[in-house]
Amino acid sequence: MNPRKHAVKNRRKKVIPFSLDATFFFERAVQSLDRFHYDKALKYFRRAVEYEPNNPVNHCNMAGILSEMGRYEESNDILRTVLERVDPSMTECYYYLANNFANMEKYEEAEKALVQYLETDAEGQFLDEADELLELLRYELNRPTKLSTIKSKENVYAHDKARELLEAGHFAEAVRILEEIIERQPDFLAARNNLGLAYYYMGLFDKSIQTIQEVLDAEPGNLHALCNLAIFYQHSNKQEELRELLGLLMKTVPFHPEHVFKLSTTLGIVGKHAEAYRHFRRLLRTGELSGEPSLHHFAAVAAANIGRFDDAERHWQEAQRLDRDSDVPAFYLMKLAKMRTMEESPPLHYHYHLPFDEQFRKWADSPEMVPGALKQDPLIRSSFFWALRHGDRRTKAQVIQALGLVADDEVVEALKAFLIDPKEDDELKRVAVLVLRSIGLNESLYVMFGGRMVTLEAKRKAPRLPVWDSSWQAVLEKAMEQMAGRYDVVQQHDMMTLWVDYLSRVYPDVPKLSKSSGWAAALEYWTAKMHRQAITYTDLVARYEASQASISRYVNRIDEACGIREKMKQVLTIPQLPQLR
């Protein structure tokens, strides 16, 4: 065989084929850029655009080269083409435009483009550079730039707002915002953690556990989530799960003060007072939070629960020194002597407010303080929402009436949810209906009474009453007691509505209600008349043990205020219409 032909054949095998495509020209352009050969780089990027005209990255690369070369107008033309024709979602082009305009000293147009970038770009790739450009524009234009929002920080701002709402006790609104954040950004674990807390404050334990578990699925070591879950297990009586989780938490020694505080309060709430006190002392020794009266109160609670009453006294005295306006330290210092002799148990809750019974006793003397306390103190507010779902019957009745004094949208929604809960007591639901009507809620109410859903139709809107007086409640309860079994739910609701209507009309000149039985009998009398039921004074006298003269007098007083006879007369004299054929 001819050796020359063999050599030629071998050389042909070593030829490497290549194709001219966008990637080839992109790589050549990058090589030219590395050598600062901008003209060549521009030429190659143009060729890449020719091969892939719908690829916005190639266009942006070409615009970038033109900008580096000082050809800002040409660069802007390409950037506008990307935004208008190729890919409007390339919001970073607005930042490139702003940069070009700033280099051209067209500061008004630069500001307009930069605002558009910040308000539409979800990624925030150039946030730091945008901040520097904003500073330049503020200096050049001699005024700050107006921004409605920064899109890439939208969830962060919304989360801050939700936290403020949580701290203010507006849990339903916080839940709405946090749910929206998580829908937009499922991996925002801080928002998911706070959503679990918001559910907990509202008494929705199953949802709170599920939400916190989602955080731990994504980040098993999240201390806030682990602490929250321990508290949720405690209130859900999941003792086995709690025991396993506490084994982990009691071995944890966090460094950051916020984490130490979270762990110590959690251990205290679940009954591990000695471990809680050890962490509280660590916090107080560091000095960072030693000026917080609530921290000294928590340390005192933990100390009292492990029998260290001298330490507890010292901590409560320090809390009192730091917070002269609070009744909490003084209340527990007064109780301390009985704690020492075991006549009273130390407090088990780790909240910086008075116990429920004490708070209600205090408010009984000064009811005007209730709305302010519930609106301004999120701890009191959250404990009230919790007690509405999980307290005993007496506490729930007190909470329902106290919440009626606040009467904001969240309270109304909480009471409406209470009405449709089949597990709640029917008598408590009647109190809730009365409170809703007394604050002027004039809409149909849906109530689960006796296992069936009942619609209570809207009534005439009455002026809002002030604090609900116990003597008014006594009349209502007496009437409810005697009417039970004789009248259906709707008729009993009409009786309550009539009572609220009467009180609203005569307030503030409400007569003395020392004889609650007579007033209750008068309410049943008019309820029976309005529903065309037979009723006699003899029957009312026997059942209510009130004189006929008293009942008749109160019947007339209610009619004078509410005009019931006239209304019934108008109904009776409506002419009969002919039937349609």
XYZ file of C-alpha atoms in Angstrom:
581
model
C 0.000 0.000 0.000
C 1.199 3.504 -0.828
C 2.431 4.994 2.491
C 1.497 8.531 1.432
C -2.117 7.505 0.847
C -2.137 5.781 4.226
C -0.862 8.978 5.912
C -3.512 11.090 4.230
C -6.195 8.645 5.309
C -5.022 8.824 8.938
C -4.958 12.625 8.898
C -8.552 12.747 7.705
C -9.655 10.700 10.702
C -8.256 13.400 13.045
C -10.428 16.214 11.607
C -12.973 17.366 14.276
C -16.256 18.607 12.777
C -17.936 21.688 14.267
C -21.215 23.449 13.643
C -21.846 27.163 13.500
C -24.628 27.794 16.012
C -25.525 30.277 18.724
C -23.423 28.448 21.332
C -20.350 28.614 19.105
C -20.646 32.383 18.632
C -21.488 32.914 22.322
C -18.263 31.156 23.354
C -16.251 33.194 20.827
C -17.818 36.370 22.203
C -16.871 35.432 25.764
C -13.290 34.733 24.679
C -13.147 38.149 23.004
C -14.496 39.804 26.149
C -11.796 38.148 28.230
C -9.260 39.823 25.934
C -11.189 43.151 26.043
C -11.863 42.927 22.288
C -15.279 44.550 22.479
C -15.763 44.977 18.727
C -15.229 41.263 18.132
C -17.412 40.338 21.093
C -20.215 42.527 19.717
C -19.881 40.910 16.298
C -20.122 37.422 17.762
C -23.096 38.301 20.002
C -24.877 39.705 16.930
C -24.311 36.365 15.167
C -25.654 34.512 18.221
C -28.806 36.650 18.029
C -29.177 35.825 14.338
C -29.116 32.098 15.127
C -31.444 32.363 18.159
C -33.533 35.540 17.755
C -36.016 34.457 20.460
C -33.381 33.938 23.139
C -33.502 37.088 25.340
C -30.104 36.323 26.932
C -28.314 36.839 23.599
C -30.039 40.218 23.171
C -29.118 41.264 26.720
C -25.484 40.260 26.152
C -25.377 42.431 23.048
C -26.967 45.328 24.976
C -24.386 44.877 27.720
C -21.472 45.107 25.259
C -22.940 48.254 23.697
C -23.285 49.773 27.169
C -19.627 48.942 27.962
C -18.673 50.667 24.693
C -20.623 53.800 25.704
C -23.270 53.276 23.013
C -26.130 53.698 25.472
C -28.903 54.600 23.008
C -28.255 51.485 20.925
C -28.153 49.400 24.110
C -31.504 50.823 25.217
C -33.082 50.092 21.842
C -32.174 46.419 22.237
C -33.414 46.324 25.847
C -36.759 47.804 24.800
C -36.999 45.181 22.059
C -36.526 42.444 24.672
C -39.233 43.898 26.927
C -41.691 44.647 24.130
C -41.254 41.693 21.772
C -38.909 38.954 22.940
C -39.590 38.327 26.652
C -41.482 40.890 28.783
C -40.691 38.818 31.899
C -36.990 39.842 31.685
C -37.558 42.557 34.284
C -33.823 42.973 34.892
C -33.782 44.884 31.598
C -35.360 47.790 33.474
C -32.291 47.910 35.707
C -30.004 47.900 32.649
C -32.068 50.736 31.166
C -31.818 52.713 34.416
C -28.043 52.246 34.441
C -27.745 53.433 30.851
C -29.916 56.494 31.487
C -27.860 57.375 34.559
C -24.668 57.197 32.481
C -26.350 59.488 29.946
C -27.259 61.858 32.865
C -30.954 61.405 32.073
C -31.835 61.019 35.745
C -35.628 61.340 35.484
C -35.756 58.496 32.948
C -33.259 56.504 35.018
C -35.519 56.878 38.048
C -38.579 55.772 36.095
C -36.815 52.640 34.820
C -35.366 51.826 38.255
C -38.770 52.129 39.942
C -40.204 49.789 37.318
C -37.411 47.314 38.024
C -37.910 47.360 41.794
C -41.703 47.132 41.574
C -41.824 44.299 39.015
C -38.706 42.140 39.509
C -39.405 39.176 41.803
C -35.830 37.856 41.999
C -34.010 40.934 43.266
C -30.706 40.045 41.565
C -29.556 43.693 41.484
C -31.030 44.931 44.785
C -27.696 46.111 46.209
C -26.776 47.882 42.984
C -30.276 49.393 42.846
C -29.786 50.824 46.360
C -26.592 52.547 45.219
C -28.330 53.908 42.138
C -31.206 55.199 44.298
C -28.675 57.109 46.398
C -27.175 58.653 43.265
C -30.618 59.644 41.956
C -31.595 61.134 45.311
C -28.473 63.277 45.194
C -28.855 64.306 41.540
C -32.618 64.967 41.694
C -32.453 66.451 45.208
C -35.409 64.340 46.396
C -36.130 60.738 47.426
C -37.584 58.305 44.899
C -41.208 57.284 45.497
C -41.675 53.513 45.662
C -44.981 51.741 46.266
C -43.283 48.387 46.871
C -40.179 46.354 46.173
C -41.444 43.231 44.477
C -38.556 40.985 45.494
C -39.070 41.999 49.151
C -42.854 41.845 48.990
C -43.084 38.706 51.109
C -40.579 40.056 53.640
C -42.611 43.244 54.092
C -45.853 41.254 54.275
C -44.293 38.956 56.883
C -43.252 41.956 58.994
C -46.818 43.246 58.780
C -48.202 39.849 59.808
C -45.855 39.756 62.809
C -47.064 43.193 63.877
C -50.651 41.950 63.636
C -49.790 38.876 65.711
C -48.155 41.041 68.362
C -51.232 43.282 68.387
C -53.533 40.262 68.752
C -55.194 40.518 65.321
C -54.816 36.841 64.552
C -57.370 36.370 61.773
C -55.836 39.156 59.673
C -52.340 37.794 60.352
C -53.473 34.339 59.189
C -54.833 35.775 55.948
C -51.525 37.526 55.150
C -49.357 34.557 56.156
C -51.407 32.129 54.065
C -50.985 34.421 51.053
C -47.198 34.601 51.634
C -46.878 30.826 51.794
C -48.965 30.421 48.662
C -46.537 32.740 46.842
C -43.393 31.380 48.518
C -43.841 27.901 50.009
C -40.245 27.754 51.312
C -40.670 30.862 53.529
C -40.318 28.887 56.784
C -40.507 31.875 59.157
C -43.917 32.753 57.721
C -45.081 29.139 58.019
C -43.869 29.032 61.631
C -45.787 32.185 62.501
C -48.855 30.832 60.725
C -48.729 27.835 63.046
C -48.571 30.219 66.019
C -51.506 32.250 64.715
C -53.607 29.091 64.382
C -52.628 28.176 67.939
C -53.626 31.588 69.306
C -56.998 31.140 67.631
C -57.381 27.715 69.255
C -57.067 25.770 65.987
C -54.681 23.150 67.371
C -54.932 20.552 64.588
C -54.059 23.153 61.943
C -51.249 24.552 64.075
C -49.616 21.119 64.493
C -49.945 20.353 60.783
C -48.386 23.706 59.833
C -45.432 23.360 62.221
C -44.851 19.799 61.016
C -44.508 21.200 57.479
C -41.713 23.476 58.757
C -39.922 20.537 60.338
C -40.298 18.442 57.198
C -38.325 21.139 55.383
C -35.884 21.900 58.239
C -35.851 19.236 60.992
C -33.639 21.300 63.337
C -35.727 24.487 63.313
C -35.738 25.388 67.030
C -38.739 27.728 66.875
C -40.796 25.020 65.190
C -39.666 22.349 67.682
C -40.605 24.603 70.621
C -43.957 25.494 69.099
C -44.694 21.826 68.461
C -43.930 20.951 72.094
C -46.506 23.492 73.297
C -49.063 22.268 70.771
C -48.531 18.669 71.899
C -49.005 19.798 75.508
C -52.389 21.408 74.826
C -53.506 18.563 72.575
C -52.603 16.053 75.321
C -50.256 14.140 72.998
C -48.081 12.960 75.885
C -46.056 10.301 74.080
C -45.075 12.665 71.255
C -44.300 15.399 73.808
C -42.058 13.094 75.853
C -40.007 12.183 72.792
C -39.672 15.815 71.705
C -38.673 16.984 75.200
C -35.850 14.444 75.193
C -34.375 16.417 72.288
C -35.124 19.915 73.631
C -33.648 19.267 77.078
C -30.325 18.356 75.465
C -30.323 21.555 73.396
C -28.157 24.478 74.575
C -28.757 27.382 72.155
C -26.381 30.329 71.976
C -28.453 33.151 70.470
C -30.496 35.035 73.158
C -33.684 34.829 71.097
C -33.321 31.042 70.888
C -32.508 30.751 74.602
C -35.628 32.766 75.471
C -37.798 30.640 73.181
C -36.481 27.377 74.640
C -36.728 28.495 78.283
C -40.339 29.689 78.028
C -41.270 26.508 76.151
C -39.740 24.261 78.818
C -41.581 26.232 81.500
C -44.935 25.978 79.725
C -44.616 22.189 79.421
C -43.713 21.840 83.116
C -39.927 21.512 83.002
C -39.440 24.387 85.420
C -35.936 23.530 86.657
C -34.538 23.412 83.107
C -36.451 26.586 82.257
C -35.013 28.393 85.291
C -31.466 27.372 84.309
C -31.915 28.981 80.873
C -33.634 32.091 82.314
C -30.632 32.614 84.612
C -28.304 32.282 81.605
C -30.237 35.056 79.864
C -30.194 37.331 82.899
C -26.436 36.822 83.363
C -25.680 37.856 79.761
C -27.393 41.200 80.380
C -28.904 41.548 76.890
C -32.493 41.061 78.081
C -32.051 41.830 81.774
C -34.029 45.054 81.387
C -37.174 43.173 80.333
C -39.644 42.934 83.260
C -41.385 39.969 81.620
C -38.122 37.980 81.697
C -37.804 38.518 85.461
C -41.458 37.468 85.863
C -40.845 34.259 83.894
C -37.741 33.519 85.982
C -39.798 34.088 89.148
C -42.521 31.700 87.954
C -39.933 28.999 87.222
C -38.179 29.552 90.554
C -41.446 29.407 92.520
C -42.390 26.127 90.839
C -39.154 24.468 92.027
C -39.460 25.843 95.554
C -36.834 28.608 95.270
C -39.126 31.237 96.758
C -36.357 33.657 97.782
C -35.182 33.757 94.163
C -38.777 34.181 92.996
C -39.254 37.130 95.358
C -36.058 38.757 94.099
C -37.122 38.372 90.443
C -40.642 39.720 91.043
C -39.223 42.694 92.937
C -36.929 43.437 89.988
C -39.875 43.155 87.569
C -41.802 45.589 89.758
C -38.864 48.024 89.758
C -38.635 47.855 85.949
C -42.384 48.110 85.325
C -44.062 50.358 87.888
C -47.328 50.494 85.909
C -47.957 46.740 85.854
C -50.134 44.974 88.441
C -48.542 41.596 87.695
C -45.400 41.629 89.930
C -47.307 43.143 92.884
C -50.065 40.532 92.562
C -47.623 37.617 92.775
C -45.535 39.210 95.530
C -48.765 39.421 97.534
C -49.425 35.721 96.840
C -45.862 34.641 97.627
C -46.414 34.125 101.373
C -49.178 31.589 100.662
C -46.979 29.893 98.072
C -44.286 29.409 100.712
C -46.761 27.704 103.082
C -48.286 25.669 100.221
C -51.700 27.311 100.782
C -51.604 28.349 97.127
C -49.817 26.798 94.163
C -47.308 28.805 92.126
C -48.564 30.039 88.748
C -48.224 27.457 85.985
C -48.648 29.789 83.025
C -45.783 31.827 81.570
C -47.737 34.928 80.572
C -47.033 38.435 81.763
C -50.587 39.234 82.794
C -52.954 38.521 85.685
C -54.812 35.182 85.945
C -58.250 35.095 84.333
C -60.306 35.199 87.532
C -58.271 38.067 88.932
C -58.506 39.967 85.654
C -62.296 39.587 85.576
C -62.582 40.699 89.206
C -60.543 43.781 88.394
C -62.660 44.568 85.331
C -65.896 44.130 87.270
C -65.030 47.325 89.167
C -63.728 49.189 86.095
C -65.432 47.748 82.984
C -64.310 50.699 80.880
C -60.776 49.259 81.006
C -61.733 46.063 79.126
C -61.673 47.312 75.510
C -58.289 48.967 75.939
C -56.732 45.929 77.593
C -58.000 43.520 74.950
C -56.976 45.771 72.080
C -53.551 46.768 73.386
C -52.256 43.610 75.064
C -51.841 40.740 72.579
C -51.140 38.240 75.362
C -54.474 38.964 77.035
C -56.217 38.982 73.681
C -54.704 35.658 72.600
C -55.536 34.042 75.946
C -59.158 35.180 75.535
C -59.430 33.615 72.080
C -57.845 30.455 73.464
C -60.272 30.376 76.409
C -63.228 30.860 74.064
C -62.426 27.475 72.532
C -60.817 25.573 75.403
C -61.886 27.149 78.697
C -64.538 25.805 81.063
C -68.167 26.862 80.721
C -67.948 29.702 83.263
C -64.803 31.131 81.693
C -66.303 30.958 78.203
C -69.369 32.906 79.361
C -67.122 35.619 80.845
C -64.935 35.720 77.732
C -67.908 36.042 75.364
C -69.204 39.063 77.258
C -65.724 40.622 77.543
C -65.069 40.183 73.806
C -68.348 41.963 73.116
C -66.820 45.091 74.623
C -64.139 45.130 71.925
C -66.433 44.226 69.031
C -63.870 44.520 66.250
C -64.078 42.423 63.087
C -61.942 39.623 64.499
C -64.107 39.307 67.610
C -67.244 39.172 65.461
C -65.761 36.411 63.286
C -64.635 34.448 66.360
C -68.123 34.606 67.901
C -69.762 33.647 64.595
C -67.444 30.634 64.354
C -68.386 29.766 67.944
C -72.076 29.737 66.967
C -71.648 27.032 64.322
C -69.396 24.749 66.402
C -71.514 21.675 67.229
C -69.391 20.920 70.311
C -70.231 24.201 72.063
C -72.992 24.595 74.638
C -76.336 25.904 73.323
C -76.791 28.252 76.272
C -73.378 29.816 75.633
C -74.350 30.258 72.000
C -77.429 32.175 73.102
C -75.167 34.480 75.120
C -72.958 34.922 72.026
C -76.008 35.773 69.900
C -77.101 38.308 72.491
C -73.654 39.901 72.547
C -73.528 40.111 68.746
C -76.955 41.740 68.646
C -76.091 44.089 71.507
C -73.075 45.451 69.593
C -75.342 46.225 66.628
C -74.574 43.308 64.279
C -77.570 43.449 61.976
C -77.267 40.426 59.735
C -78.553 36.870 59.621
C -76.735 34.547 62.008
C -76.214 30.832 61.465
C -76.295 28.806 64.668
C -75.925 25.088 65.365
C -78.637 24.527 67.984
C -79.435 21.042 69.189
C -77.531 19.417 66.335
C -79.264 21.316 63.529
C -78.354 24.505 61.727
C -80.745 27.392 62.351
C -80.838 30.772 60.612
C -81.609 33.725 62.848
C -82.820 36.473 60.535
C -81.502 40.014 60.682
C -83.370 42.428 62.910
C -83.649 46.191 63.126
C -80.246 47.602 63.940
C -80.106 48.970 67.472
C -77.676 51.522 68.814
C -74.663 49.857 70.378
C -74.938 49.277 74.098
C -72.044 49.945 76.470
C -70.793 47.354 78.967
C -73.300 44.503 79.302
C -74.662 44.750 82.843
C -75.059 41.650 85.031
C -78.642 42.665 85.941
C -79.550 42.663 82.218
C -78.059 39.203 81.934
C -80.058 37.999 84.973
C -83.338 38.966 83.264
C -82.299 37.157 80.115
C -81.248 33.984 81.938
C -84.508 33.868 83.907
C -86.533 34.166 80.701
C -84.426 31.515 78.960
C -84.872 29.159 81.895
C -88.680 29.432 81.834
C -89.050 29.449 78.053
C -86.877 26.360 77.481
C -89.022 23.566 76.032
C -91.974 25.884 75.423
C -90.485 27.968 72.590
C -88.244 27.053 69.693
C -84.804 28.509 69.033
C -86.039 31.236 66.693
C -88.643 32.400 69.224
C -86.040 32.479 71.987
C -83.771 34.499 69.686
C -86.610 36.967 69.098
C -86.987 37.317 72.869
C -83.277 38.132 73.207
C -83.484 40.587 70.315
C -86.483 42.293 71.925
C -84.543 42.664 75.178
C -81.567 44.219 73.415
C -83.910 46.472 71.443
C -85.624 47.671 74.620
C -82.356 48.341 76.462
C -80.932 50.160 73.440
C -83.977 52.418 73.168
C -84.106 53.442 76.824
C -80.349 53.647 77.469
C -78.937 55.426 79.433
C -82.200 55.699 81.405
C -82.486 51.960 82.007
C -84.867 51.371 84.950
C -83.732 49.477 88.047
C -83.987 45.768 87.350
C -84.100 44.475 90.917
C -87.119 42.260 90.093
C -85.650 40.232 87.230
C -88.520 37.693 87.298
C -91.139 40.322 86.420
C -89.107 41.669 83.490
C -88.386 38.119 82.265
C -92.109 37.313 82.381
C -92.870 40.469 80.377
C -90.372 39.373 77.696
C -92.047 35.961 77.430
C -95.459 37.662 77.238
C -94.480 39.739 74.220
C -92.615 36.849 72.575
C -95.755 34.710 72.813
C -97.923 37.526 71.426
C -95.571 38.167 68.491
C -95.695 34.466 67.563
C -99.485 34.092 68.080
C -99.068 31.730 71.037
C -101.600 31.586 73.853
C -100.343 33.177 77.073
C -102.053 34.285 80.291
C -100.923 36.392 83.201
C -102.025 33.589 85.538
C -99.569 31.184 83.935
C -96.741 33.761 84.052
C -97.432 34.596 87.720
C -97.245 30.904 88.661
C -94.042 30.152 86.781
C -92.103 33.358 87.459
C -93.392 33.909 91.018
C -93.967 37.585 90.240
C -97.109 39.633 90.834
C -99.507 40.276 87.981
C -99.243 44.014 88.626
C -95.442 43.929 88.211
C -95.582 41.833 85.043
C -98.288 44.078 83.544
C -96.305 47.206 84.393
C -93.152 45.854 82.695
C -95.170 44.665 79.682
C -96.405 48.238 79.218
C -92.916 49.725 79.651
C -91.489 47.471 76.943
C -94.385 48.344 74.639
C -93.962 52.093 75.250
C -90.321 51.881 74.184
C -90.632 49.410 71.308
C -94.189 50.022 70.031
C -95.023 46.324 69.787
C -98.825 46.691 69.875
C -98.743 49.210 67.030
C -96.494 46.989 64.925
C -98.729 43.967 65.513
C -101.802 46.041 64.681
C -100.217 47.086 61.362
C -99.521 43.479 60.515
C -103.092 42.403 61.327
C -104.729 45.115 59.195
C -102.862 44.331 55.947
C -105.622 43.853 53.319
C -106.059 40.380 51.834
C -104.718 40.315 48.269
C -106.563 38.338 45.592
C -104.902 35.111 44.578
C -103.062 35.031 41.304
C -104.569 32.835 38.622
